[in-house]
mmCIF file of C-alpha atoms in Angstrom:
data_model
loop_
_atom_site.group_PDB
_atom_site.id
_atom_site.type_symbol
_atom_site.label_atom_id
_atom_site.label_comp_id
_atom_site.label_asym_id
_atom_site.label_seq_id
_atom_site.Cartn_x
_atom_site.Cartn_y
_atom_site.Cartn_z
ATOM 1 C CA MET A 61 10.325 -10.301 -108.679
ATOM 2 C CA PHE A 62 13.382 -8.109 -108.875
ATOM 3 C CA VAL A 63 17.015 -8.081 -109.967
ATOM 4 C CA PHE A 64 19.671 -5.922 -108.353
ATOM 5 C CA VAL A 65 22.038 -3.917 -110.545
ATOM 6 C CA CYS A 66 25.130 -1.869 -109.904
ATOM 7 C CA ALA A 67 24.312 1.766 -109.084
ATOM 8 C CA GLY A 68 27.489 2.795 -110.883
ATOM 9 C CA CYS A 69 27.179 1.136 -114.286
ATOM 10 C CA GLY A 70 23.859 -0.732 -114.290
ATOM 11 C CA ALA A 71 25.432 -4.178 -114.631
ATOM 12 C CA ARG A 72 23.267 -7.011 -113.363
ATOM 13 C CA LEU A 73 24.405 -8.442 -110.001
ATOM 14 C CA THR A 74 21.764 -11.058 -109.093
ATOM 15 C CA ILE A 75 19.310 -13.577 -110.496
ATOM 16 C CA PRO A 76 15.592 -12.656 -110.227
ATOM 17 C CA LEU A 77 14.588 -12.644 -106.550
ATOM 18 C CA SER A 78 11.393 -12.383 -104.547
ATOM 19 C CA GLN A 79 11.225 -10.582 -101.228
ATOM 20 C CA VAL A 80 10.673 -12.419 -97.935
ATOM 21 C CA ALA A 81 10.873 -11.504 -94.237
ATOM 22 C CA LEU A 82 14.275 -10.909 -92.679
ATOM 23 C CA PRO A 83 15.098 -14.074 -90.640
ATOM 24 C CA ALA A 84 15.200 -13.672 -86.860
ATOM 25 C CA HIS A 85 18.752 -15.182 -86.937
ATOM 26 C CA ALA A 86 20.088 -12.889 -89.619
ATOM 27 C CA HIS A 87 22.746 -11.316 -87.387
ATOM 28 C CA GLN A 88 23.237 -14.273 -85.105
ATOM 29 C CA LYS A 89 26.744 -15.300 -84.037
ATOM 30 C CA TYR A 90 26.509 -18.944 -82.926
ATOM 31 C CA GLY A 91 29.091 -20.690 -80.774
ATOM 32 C CA ASN A 92 32.805 -20.767 -81.580
ATOM 33 C CA GLY A 93 34.206 -22.208 -84.787
ATOM 34 C CA ILE A 94 30.782 -23.532 -85.875
ATOM 35 C CA GLN A 95 29.994 -24.120 -89.558
ATOM 36 C CA LEU A 96 26.616 -22.568 -90.252
ATOM 37 C CA PRO A 97 24.692 -23.002 -93.515
ATOM 38 C CA VAL A 98 23.389 -20.398 -95.984
ATOM 39 C CA LEU A 99 21.009 -17.869 -94.366
ATOM 40 C CA MET A 100 18.626 -17.228 -97.305
ATOM 41 C CA GLU A 101 16.796 -19.689 -99.505
ATOM 42 C CA SER A 102 17.928 -19.408 -103.117
ATOM 43 C CA GLY A 103 15.686 -17.049 -105.169
ATOM 44 C CA THR A 104 14.782 -14.795 -102.209
ATOM 45 C CA PHE A 105 16.070 -11.600 -100.643
ATOM 46 C CA ALA A 106 15.285 -9.705 -97.445
ATOM 47 C CA VAL A 107 15.859 -6.122 -96.346
ATOM 48 C CA ASP A 108 17.100 -5.045 -92.944
ATOM 49 C CA PRO A 109 15.502 -1.654 -92.241
ATOM 50 C CA GLU A 110 18.349 -0.670 -89.971
ATOM 51 C CA PRO A 111 21.992 0.044 -90.834
ATOM 52 C CA TRP A 112 24.373 -2.861 -90.342
ATOM 53 C CA GLY A 113 28.125 -3.158 -90.771
ATOM 54 C CA PRO A 114 31.014 -0.642 -90.673
ATOM 55 C CA PRO A 115 31.596 2.123 -89.882
ATOM 56 C CA TRP A 116 30.596 1.712 -86.211
ATOM 57 C CA ARG A 117 30.222 4.280 -83.440
ATOM 58 C CA ARG A 118 30.766 3.312 -79.824
ATOM 59 C CA TRP A 119 27.922 3.933 -77.371
ATOM 60 C CA ASP A 120 29.858 6.586 -75.435
ATOM 61 C CA GLU A 121 30.021 8.645 -78.597
ATOM 62 C CA ILE A 122 26.231 8.656 -79.138
ATOM 63 C CA ASP A 123 23.713 10.934 -77.428
ATOM 64 C CA PRO A 124 20.898 8.929 -75.807
ATOM 65 C CA ASP A 125 18.307 11.094 -77.573
ATOM 66 C CA GLU A 126 19.966 10.305 -80.924
ATOM 67 C CA ALA A 127 19.850 6.602 -80.132
ATOM 68 C CA ALA A 128 16.176 6.822 -79.050
ATOM 69 C CA ALA A 129 15.364 8.543 -82.371
ATOM 70 C CA ARG A 130 16.799 5.415 -84.030
ATOM 71 C CA GLY A 131 14.670 3.158 -81.796
ATOM 72 C CA ILE A 132 17.470 2.174 -79.394
ATOM 73 C CA TYR A 133 16.452 2.668 -75.720
ATOM 74 C CA ALA A 134 19.344 1.060 -73.824
ATOM 75 C CA PRO A 135 23.102 0.981 -74.162
ATOM 76 C CA VAL A 136 24.774 -1.233 -76.760
ATOM 77 C CA HIS A 137 28.412 -1.744 -77.587
ATOM 78 C CA ALA A 138 28.190 0.189 -80.842
ATOM 79 C CA LEU A 139 25.794 1.344 -83.555
ATOM 80 C CA SER A 140 26.323 1.000 -87.275
ATOM 81 C CA GLU A 141 26.736 4.246 -89.264
ATOM 82 C CA GLY A 142 26.243 2.474 -92.562
ATOM 83 C CA ALA A 143 23.424 3.142 -94.947
ATOM 84 C CA PRO A 144 20.052 1.748 -93.777
ATOM 85 C CA GLY A 145 18.390 -1.047 -95.723
ATOM 86 C CA PRO A 146 21.102 -3.593 -96.549
ATOM 87 C CA ILE A 147 19.804 -6.461 -98.700
ATOM 88 C CA VAL A 148 20.695 -10.054 -97.937
ATOM 89 C CA ILE A 149 20.694 -12.831 -100.511
ATOM 90 C CA ALA A 150 22.118 -16.361 -100.889
ATOM 91 C CA PRO A 151 25.769 -16.287 -102.130
ATOM 92 C CA GLY A 152 24.910 -18.498 -105.139
ATOM 93 C CA ASP A 153 22.409 -15.908 -106.377
ATOM 94 C CA THR A 154 25.056 -13.310 -107.167
ATOM 95 C CA ARG A 155 26.217 -12.606 -110.736
ATOM 96 C CA GLY A 156 28.891 -10.365 -112.188
ATOM 97 C CA THR A 157 30.811 -9.768 -108.961
ATOM 98 C CA THR A 158 34.366 -10.355 -107.822
ATOM 99 C CA LEU A 159 36.035 -10.517 -104.410
ATOM 100 C CA ILE A 160 38.256 -7.656 -103.232
ATOM 101 C CA PRO A 161 41.274 -9.471 -101.629
ATOM 102 C CA GLU A 162 42.581 -6.459 -99.730
ATOM 103 C CA LYS A 163 39.143 -6.145 -97.975
ATOM 104 C CA ALA A 164 39.394 -9.564 -96.308
ATOM 105 C CA GLY A 165 40.581 -8.417 -92.848
ATOM 106 C CA GLY A 166 39.029 -9.258 -89.479
ATOM 107 C CA TYR A 167 38.099 -12.880 -90.233
ATOM 108 C CA CYS A 168 38.836 -16.169 -88.492
ATOM 109 C CA CYS A 169 37.951 -19.038 -90.811
ATOM 110 C CA GLY A 170 36.409 -17.012 -93.659
ATOM 111 C CA LEU A 171 35.129 -13.581 -94.706
ATOM 112 C CA ASP A 172 33.236 -11.161 -92.492
ATOM 113 C CA TRP A 173 32.354 -7.488 -92.326
ATOM 114 C CA GLY A 174 35.850 -6.534 -91.108
ATOM 115 C CA ASP A 175 37.011 -3.973 -93.642
ATOM 116 C CA GLY A 176 33.752 -2.996 -95.317
ATOM 117 C CA PRO A 177 32.476 -4.228 -98.700
ATOM 118 C CA ASN A 178 34.589 -7.108 -99.946
ATOM 119 C CA MET A 179 32.780 -7.721 -103.296
ATOM 120 C CA ALA A 180 32.902 -5.436 -106.295
ATOM 121 C CA CYS A 181 30.966 -5.066 -109.532
ATOM 122 C CA GLU A 182 32.994 -6.983 -112.126
ATOM 123 C CA ALA A 183 32.132 -4.462 -114.813
ATOM 124 C CA CYS A 184 33.141 -1.190 -113.133
ATOM 125 C CA GLY A 185 34.871 -2.129 -109.872
ATOM 126 C CA LEU A 186 32.388 -0.373 -107.557
ATOM 127 C CA PRO A 187 32.283 -2.065 -104.092
ATOM 128 C CA VAL A 188 28.730 -3.434 -103.927
ATOM 129 C CA ALA A 189 28.430 -6.122 -101.247
ATOM 130 C CA ASN A 190 29.806 -8.115 -98.336
ATOM 131 C CA ARG A 191 30.356 -11.851 -98.640
ATOM 132 C CA ILE A 192 29.984 -13.493 -95.195
ATOM 133 C CA ASP A 193 31.192 -17.070 -94.633
ATOM 134 C CA ASP A 194 33.235 -16.921 -91.444
ATOM 135 C CA CYS A 195 32.794 -19.490 -88.760
ATOM 136 C CA SER A 196 29.809 -19.062 -86.420
ATOM 137 C CA LEU A 197 28.104 -16.723 -88.908
ATOM 138 C CA TRP A 198 25.313 -17.517 -91.391
ATOM 139 C CA GLN A 199 26.653 -17.610 -94.961
ATOM 140 C CA ALA A 200 25.205 -14.735 -96.953
ATOM 141 C CA VAL A 201 25.910 -11.845 -99.304
ATOM 142 C CA TRP A 202 24.756 -8.425 -98.035
ATOM 143 C CA LEU A 203 24.242 -5.906 -100.847
ATOM 144 C CA ALA A 204 25.093 -2.317 -99.937
ATOM 145 C CA PRO A 205 21.876 -0.319 -100.347
ATOM 146 C CA ASP A 206 23.695 2.794 -101.609
ATOM 147 C CA ALA A 207 25.609 0.793 -104.255
ATOM 148 C CA VAL A 208 22.826 -1.195 -105.871
ATOM 149 C CA ARG A 209 19.437 -0.505 -107.442
ATOM 150 C CA ARG A 210 16.383 -2.818 -107.512
ATOM 151 C CA LEU A 211 14.618 -3.309 -110.846
ATOM 152 C CA PRO A 212 11.360 -5.220 -111.395
ATOM 153 C CA VAL A 213 11.474 -8.225 -113.730
ATOM 154 C CA ASP A 214 8.866 -8.111 -116.484
ATOM 155 C CA ASN A 215 6.088 -10.671 -116.599
ATOM 156 C CA THR A 216 6.684 -11.959 -113.088
ATOM 157 C CA ASP A 217 4.375 -11.802 -110.131
ATOM 158 C CA THR A 218 4.971 -13.331 -106.722
ATOM 159 C CA THR A 219 1.760 -14.160 -104.894
ATOM 160 C CA THR A 220 1.554 -13.611 -101.136
ATOM 161 C CA LEU A 221 0.315 -16.827 -99.608
ATOM 162 C CA SER A 222 -2.722 -16.726 -97.303
ATOM 163 C CA TRP A 223 -2.455 -18.193 -93.792
ATOM 164 C CA ALA A 224 -4.548 -21.131 -94.964
ATOM 165 C CA GLU A 225 -2.097 -21.772 -97.849
ATOM 166 C CA LEU A 226 0.839 -21.507 -95.517
ATOM 167 C CA LEU A 227 -0.600 -24.196 -93.296
ATOM 168 C CA VAL A 228 -0.675 -26.519 -96.304
ATOM 169 C CA GLU A 229 2.560 -25.523 -98.042
ATOM 170 C CA GLY A 230 4.645 -24.265 -95.112
ATOM 171 C CA LYS A 231 7.196 -26.358 -93.286
ATOM 172 C CA GLY A 232 8.018 -26.523 -89.588
ATOM 173 C CA THR A 233 11.562 -25.922 -88.439
ATOM 174 C CA PRO A 234 12.789 -28.924 -86.370
ATOM 175 C CA PRO A 235 14.016 -27.934 -82.907
ATOM 176 C CA PHE A 236 17.097 -30.214 -83.079
ATOM 177 C CA GLU A 237 19.745 -30.499 -85.785
ATOM 178 C CA PRO A 238 23.355 -31.655 -86.228
ATOM 179 C CA ILE A 239 25.961 -28.946 -85.571
ATOM 180 C CA THR A 240 29.326 -29.131 -87.327
ATOM 181 C CA ARG A 241 32.626 -27.522 -86.336
ATOM 182 C CA TRP A 242 35.179 -26.255 -88.841
ATOM 183 C CA GLY A 243 38.322 -28.319 -89.519
ATOM 184 C CA SER A 244 38.566 -30.875 -86.725
ATOM 185 C CA LEU A 245 41.872 -32.790 -86.610
ATOM 186 C CA LEU A 246 39.827 -35.881 -85.774
ATOM 187 C CA GLY A 247 37.782 -35.663 -88.992
ATOM 188 C CA LEU A 248 34.079 -34.884 -89.095
ATOM 189 C CA ASP A 249 33.160 -33.157 -85.817
ATOM 190 C CA HIS A 250 29.401 -32.902 -85.316
ATOM 191 C CA TRP A 251 26.769 -33.454 -82.668
ATOM 192 C CA TRP A 252 23.046 -33.046 -82.214
ATOM 193 C CA SER A 253 22.009 -29.783 -80.614
ATOM 194 C CA TRP A 254 19.135 -27.341 -80.334
ATOM 195 C CA SER A 255 18.588 -25.544 -83.632
ATOM 196 C CA PRO A 256 20.395 -22.168 -83.862
ATOM 197 C CA GLN A 257 17.226 -20.854 -85.545
ATOM 198 C CA TRP A 258 15.199 -21.842 -82.510
ATOM 199 C CA GLU A 259 17.681 -20.234 -80.164
ATOM 200 C CA ALA A 260 17.491 -16.974 -82.137
ATOM 201 C CA ALA A 261 13.723 -17.097 -82.322
ATOM 202 C CA ALA A 262 13.488 -17.719 -78.599
ATOM 203 C CA GLY A 263 15.866 -14.850 -77.886
ATOM 204 C CA ARG A 264 13.601 -12.429 -79.784
ATOM 205 C CA ALA A 265 10.417 -13.883 -78.238
ATOM 206 C CA LEU A 266 11.872 -13.898 -74.697
ATOM 207 C CA ALA A 267 12.604 -10.166 -74.911
ATOM 208 C CA HIS A 268 8.938 -9.572 -75.826
ATOM 209 C CA LEU A 269 7.738 -11.919 -73.083
ATOM 210 C CA LEU A 270 9.691 -9.968 -70.462
ATOM 211 C CA ALA A 271 8.353 -6.622 -71.828
ATOM 212 C CA ALA A 272 4.820 -8.025 -71.712
ATOM 213 C CA SER A 273 5.214 -9.294 -68.165
ATOM 214 C CA ASP A 274 5.121 -5.900 -66.440
ATOM 215 C CA GLY A 275 7.526 -7.414 -63.925
ATOM 216 C CA ARG A 276 5.136 -10.264 -63.017
ATOM 217 C CA PRO A 277 5.669 -14.018 -63.457
ATOM 218 C CA VAL A 278 4.717 -15.431 -66.822
ATOM 219 C CA THR A 279 3.516 -18.964 -67.547
ATOM 220 C CA VAL A 280 3.575 -20.769 -70.904
ATOM 221 C CA PRO A 281 1.832 -24.058 -71.917
ATOM 222 C CA HIS A 282 3.410 -27.366 -70.856
ATOM 223 C CA GLY A 283 5.574 -29.309 -73.311
ATOM 224 C CA LEU A 284 8.106 -27.998 -75.762
ATOM 225 C CA ILE A 285 7.023 -24.349 -75.282
ATOM 226 C CA ALA A 286 7.762 -24.634 -71.583
ATOM 227 C CA GLU A 287 11.069 -26.375 -72.272
ATOM 228 C CA VAL A 288 12.082 -23.403 -74.411
ATOM 229 C CA PHE A 289 10.822 -20.483 -72.291
ATOM 230 C CA GLN A 290 9.771 -21.376 -68.730
ATOM 231 C CA ARG A 291 13.231 -21.827 -67.184
ATOM 232 C CA ALA A 292 14.401 -18.398 -68.345
ATOM 233 C CA LEU A 293 11.092 -16.760 -67.343
ATOM 234 C CA ASP A 294 11.271 -18.268 -63.855
ATOM 235 C CA ALA A 295 14.840 -17.108 -63.409
ATOM 236 C CA LEU A 296 14.405 -13.550 -64.787
ATOM 237 C CA LEU A 297 10.984 -12.653 -63.313
ATOM 238 C CA PRO A 298 10.053 -12.390 -59.607
ATOM 239 C CA ALA A 299 7.919 -14.980 -57.901
ATOM 240 C CA GLY A 300 4.811 -14.128 -56.010
ATOM 241 C CA PRO A 301 2.539 -11.691 -57.911
ATOM 242 C CA PRO A 302 -0.296 -13.164 -59.966
ATOM 243 C CA ALA A 303 1.176 -14.619 -63.149
ATOM 244 C CA ARG A 304 0.418 -13.449 -66.645
ATOM 245 C CA ARG A 305 -0.475 -16.263 -68.989
ATOM 246 C CA ALA A 306 0.975 -16.713 -72.448
ATOM 247 C CA VAL A 307 -0.674 -19.128 -74.929
ATOM 248 C CA LEU A 308 0.039 -20.281 -78.462
ATOM 249 C CA ALA A 309 -2.322 -18.824 -81.067
ATOM 250 C CA GLY A 310 -2.584 -18.654 -84.819
ATOM 251 C CA PRO A 311 -4.219 -20.057 -87.930
ATOM 252 C CA GLY A 312 -5.565 -23.570 -87.693
ATOM 253 C CA LEU A 313 -5.772 -23.502 -83.883
ATOM 254 C CA SER A 314 -8.789 -23.010 -81.678
ATOM 255 C CA ALA A 315 -9.746 -19.450 -80.853
ATOM 256 C CA PRO A 316 -7.260 -18.177 -78.191
ATOM 257 C CA ASP A 317 -8.475 -18.044 -74.595
ATOM 258 C CA PRO A 318 -9.992 -14.585 -74.078
ATOM 259 C CA ASP A 319 -8.382 -14.464 -70.619
ATOM 260 C CA ALA A 320 -4.869 -14.922 -72.021
ATOM 261 C CA ASP A 321 -2.553 -11.961 -71.428
ATOM 262 C CA ILE A 322 0.074 -12.805 -74.067
ATOM 263 C CA LEU A 323 -0.188 -14.520 -77.424
ATOM 264 C CA LEU A 324 2.658 -16.400 -79.110
ATOM 265 C CA LEU A 325 1.880 -15.698 -82.766
ATOM 266 C CA PRO A 326 3.416 -16.632 -86.160
ATOM 267 C CA THR A 327 4.872 -13.991 -88.435
ATOM 268 C CA HIS A 328 4.219 -14.331 -92.166
ATOM 269 C CA PRO A 329 7.382 -15.673 -93.876
ATOM 270 C CA GLN A 330 6.909 -13.356 -96.849
ATOM 271 C CA THR A 331 5.632 -10.084 -95.297
ATOM 272 C CA ALA A 332 6.850 -10.395 -91.685
ATOM 273 C CA GLN A 333 3.390 -9.371 -90.516
ATOM 274 C CA PRO A 334 2.061 -11.227 -87.456
ATOM 275 C CA TRP A 335 -1.162 -13.200 -87.517
ATOM 276 C CA SER A 336 -3.945 -10.998 -86.151
ATOM 277 C CA PRO A 337 -6.429 -12.474 -83.668
ATOM 278 C CA THR A 338 -9.989 -11.250 -83.436
ATOM 279 C CA GLY A 339 -12.409 -10.829 -80.569
ATOM 280 C CA PRO A 340 -11.329 -10.322 -76.932
ATOM 281 C CA ALA A 341 -7.917 -11.892 -77.572
ATOM 282 C CA ALA A 342 -7.012 -8.980 -79.879
ATOM 283 C CA SER A 343 -6.026 -6.922 -76.863
ATOM 284 C CA ALA A 344 -3.391 -9.476 -75.647
ATOM 285 C CA TYR A 345 0.277 -8.642 -76.068
ATOM 286 C CA PRO A 346 1.574 -10.216 -79.348
ATOM 287 C CA VAL A 347 4.901 -12.087 -79.182
ATOM 288 C CA PRO A 348 6.302 -12.905 -82.658
ATOM 289 C CA LEU A 349 7.624 -16.291 -83.629
ATOM 290 C CA PRO A 350 9.104 -17.256 -87.064
ATOM 291 C CA PHE A 351 6.535 -19.241 -88.958
ATOM 292 C CA GLY A 352 8.651 -22.395 -89.122
ATOM 293 C CA VAL A 353 9.196 -22.467 -85.351
ATOM 294 C CA TRP A 354 5.542 -21.625 -84.631
ATOM 295 C CA MET A 355 4.459 -24.364 -87.073
ATOM 296 C CA TRP A 356 6.430 -26.999 -85.247
ATOM 297 C CA LEU A 357 5.051 -25.861 -81.856
ATOM 298 C CA ALA A 358 1.471 -25.808 -83.138
ATOM 299 C CA PHE A 359 1.610 -28.959 -85.269
ATOM 300 C CA PRO A 360 4.620 -31.027 -84.168
ATOM 301 C CA GLU A 361 5.729 -33.621 -86.685
ATOM 302 C CA PRO A 362 5.784 -37.129 -85.238
ATOM 303 C CA HIS A 363 8.676 -39.530 -85.877
ATOM 304 C CA LEU A 364 7.526 -41.510 -88.919
ATOM 305 C CA HIS A 365 8.690 -44.825 -90.228
ATOM 306 C CA LEU A 366 10.089 -44.462 -93.729
ATOM 307 C CA PRO A 367 9.616 -46.814 -96.693
ATOM 308 C CA ALA A 368 12.643 -49.070 -97.139
ATOM 309 C CA SER A 369 14.731 -48.876 -100.294
ATOM 310 C CA GLY A 370 17.183 -51.140 -102.035
ATOM 311 C CA THR A 371 16.672 -54.922 -101.641
ATOM 312 C CA MET A 372 14.289 -54.827 -98.647
ATOM 313 C CA PRO A 373 11.044 -56.742 -99.273
ATOM 314 C CA GLU A 374 8.043 -54.742 -100.396
ATOM 315 C CA GLY A 375 5.999 -53.378 -97.523
ATOM 316 C CA VAL A 376 8.918 -53.465 -95.049
ATOM 317 C CA LEU A 377 9.467 -50.205 -93.163
ATOM 318 C CA ARG A 378 12.751 -48.874 -91.821
ATOM 319 C CA ASP A 379 12.703 -48.559 -88.078
ATOM 320 C CA ASP A 380 14.895 -45.438 -87.821
ATOM 321 C CA PRO A 381 15.693 -44.328 -84.275
ATOM 322 C CA PRO A 382 14.301 -40.995 -83.110
ATOM 323 C CA VAL A 383 16.433 -37.846 -83.619
ATOM 324 C CA PRO A 384 18.876 -37.641 -80.665
ATOM 325 C CA ARG A 385 17.978 -34.973 -78.089
ATOM 326 C CA PRO A 386 20.559 -32.366 -77.048
ATOM 327 C CA HIS A 387 22.498 -33.097 -73.867
ATOM 328 C CA HIS A 388 21.930 -29.609 -72.433
ATOM 329 C CA LEU A 389 18.924 -27.529 -71.502
ATOM 330 C CA PHE A 390 17.575 -25.038 -74.019
ATOM 331 C CA ARG A 391 19.298 -21.666 -74.019
ATOM 332 C CA ALA A 392 17.979 -18.606 -75.885
ATOM 333 C CA ASP A 393 20.442 -16.782 -78.096
ATOM 334 C CA PRO A 394 21.838 -13.854 -76.023
ATOM 335 C CA GLY A 395 22.777 -11.686 -78.974
ATOM 336 C CA THR A 396 19.300 -11.815 -80.511
ATOM 337 C CA PHE A 397 17.741 -11.311 -77.047
ATOM 338 C CA GLN A 398 19.836 -8.169 -76.445
ATOM 339 C CA TYR A 399 19.261 -6.859 -79.978
ATOM 340 C CA THR A 400 15.502 -7.142 -79.536
ATOM 341 C CA LEU A 401 15.242 -5.888 -75.916
ATOM 342 C CA VAL A 402 17.166 -2.647 -76.433
ATOM 343 C CA ARG A 403 14.661 -1.780 -79.209
ATOM 344 C CA LEU A 404 11.605 -2.132 -76.928
ATOM 345 C CA PRO A 405 10.630 1.033 -74.993
ATOM 346 C CA ALA A 406 9.871 -1.131 -71.939
ATOM 347 C CA VAL A 407 13.633 -1.639 -71.478
ATOM 348 C CA ARG A 408 13.738 1.763 -69.813
ATOM 349 C CA SER A 409 12.276 0.080 -66.715
ATOM 350 C CA PRO A 410 15.031 -0.362 -64.125
ATOM 351 C CA TRP A 411 14.391 -4.087 -63.618
ATOM 352 C CA LEU A 412 14.713 -4.804 -67.364
ATOM 353 C CA ARG A 413 17.833 -2.635 -67.599
ATOM 354 C CA GLU A 414 19.300 -4.681 -64.754
ATOM 355 C CA ILE A 415 18.699 -7.878 -66.765
ATOM 356 C CA LEU A 416 20.652 -6.375 -69.652
ATOM 357 C CA GLU A 417 23.480 -5.319 -67.404
ATOM 358 C CA ASN A 418 23.757 -8.840 -65.958
ATOM 359 C CA LEU A 419 23.397 -10.671 -69.281
ATOM 360 C CA THR A 420 27.033 -11.923 -69.226
ATOM 361 C CA GLN A 421 26.470 -13.455 -65.799
ATOM 362 C CA TYR A 422 23.304 -15.168 -67.007
ATOM 363 C CA MET A 423 25.300 -16.589 -69.912
ATOM 364 C CA ARG A 424 27.913 -18.015 -67.500
ATOM 365 C CA THR A 425 25.243 -19.792 -65.503
ATOM 366 C CA GLY A 426 23.847 -21.431 -68.700
ATOM 367 C CA LEU A 427 20.556 -19.479 -68.856
ATOM 368 C CA PHE A 428 21.539 -18.120 -72.300
#
C-alpha cells in the first residue's frame, strides 16, 4: 500500500491506498445534469497512463505523426498537454488539502477541470489535485503526478487475487440502476436506466469488436450480450460477408469454442490484465470487459426473495418485484467508444474512420 505526499513539502495528502485498474468509465460524461456517485472505492487508487486535463491543444495544432507517437490514430477535438500519469482517488481519502476558490471556473453544478488544479497542499500551498463533482461527471480527486510523490507504507502488503478467488469474492455489476438528476423543482427526480458503467464498458468493447471485425458482420450470443451489442454491430457493419463470431470466455466457464473469432474476456480489477485463454482459442481477438460487467454476463444473479424483517412471521419471505427495466434500448457510451477507437491502429481503415466522422448522427438516431 502507498500514501501520496506533497512533492513540495512532503506533507501527507492521502490515507494508505492500494492500486487497482483504472475504471473504463473514468472519463465518462453521462447525460445532462445527472448526479453520479464516487468513481473509486475508498482505499484504492488508479493511474491513467495518459495525460488528462488542461492545458489542451486542438487537433489542428498537432502533427499527425506526433499524435501517432502518443497512440492516437484518428482526429480528436483536443489532446491534453498535462503531465502523464494522473492518479485518481475517492474524495474522502484525501488529507491535508484545501480548495482553491479562484480555480473553480468552468463548472455547472460543481467543480471540474476548468481552470487547472483546484486543490492545494494545506501545509505549503502547492496546487496538488483536481476535485471533480460537477453534474454528469464521476466524483473523484485527481492527483497531479508532478505535484505528488508515492511512498510505500511499512508492514503492508496487498495480495493480487487469483481468478479463482475473484470468482468467489468478486461482485457482478448490475446492468440497471436508478439515475438521479440534480436539484429537481419537483423533489427527488430519479428513474431506472441502464447502468452508466455498462454503457462505458460497452463503448470500449464495441470499439474493439469493430476493429476485430475486419469489416465483416459480427454475431454475439443471444440474451443480454446481444441486447447490449448486436443492434450496434448490425447497424455499423455491412451485411452479407460471412460473419465473425464473438463468444464470452473466462474463468469458471467452459473452454471457449476453438472456432470463435473473438473472445469477450474479463480484465483483472487489480492489475487490468485480461484473462488469457489457452489452446486454439488463444489466437482469437481479445475484447476487454470490466470484471463486474463480465461477471454479470457470465453468472447473472437471479431475482431472489429476501427474508422479511420487523413483525412479519418467521419463515415469511418478502415478495419484492423485479428491478424495473429501462424504457429505452441499450446505447453504448459515445465518448468512451470514441476514446477507445482513436487509440486502435485499425481506425486508419476508411470504413472505421467514416463511423467516427458520423458518430454525432448515430447519436441522434439513438444508436449511442
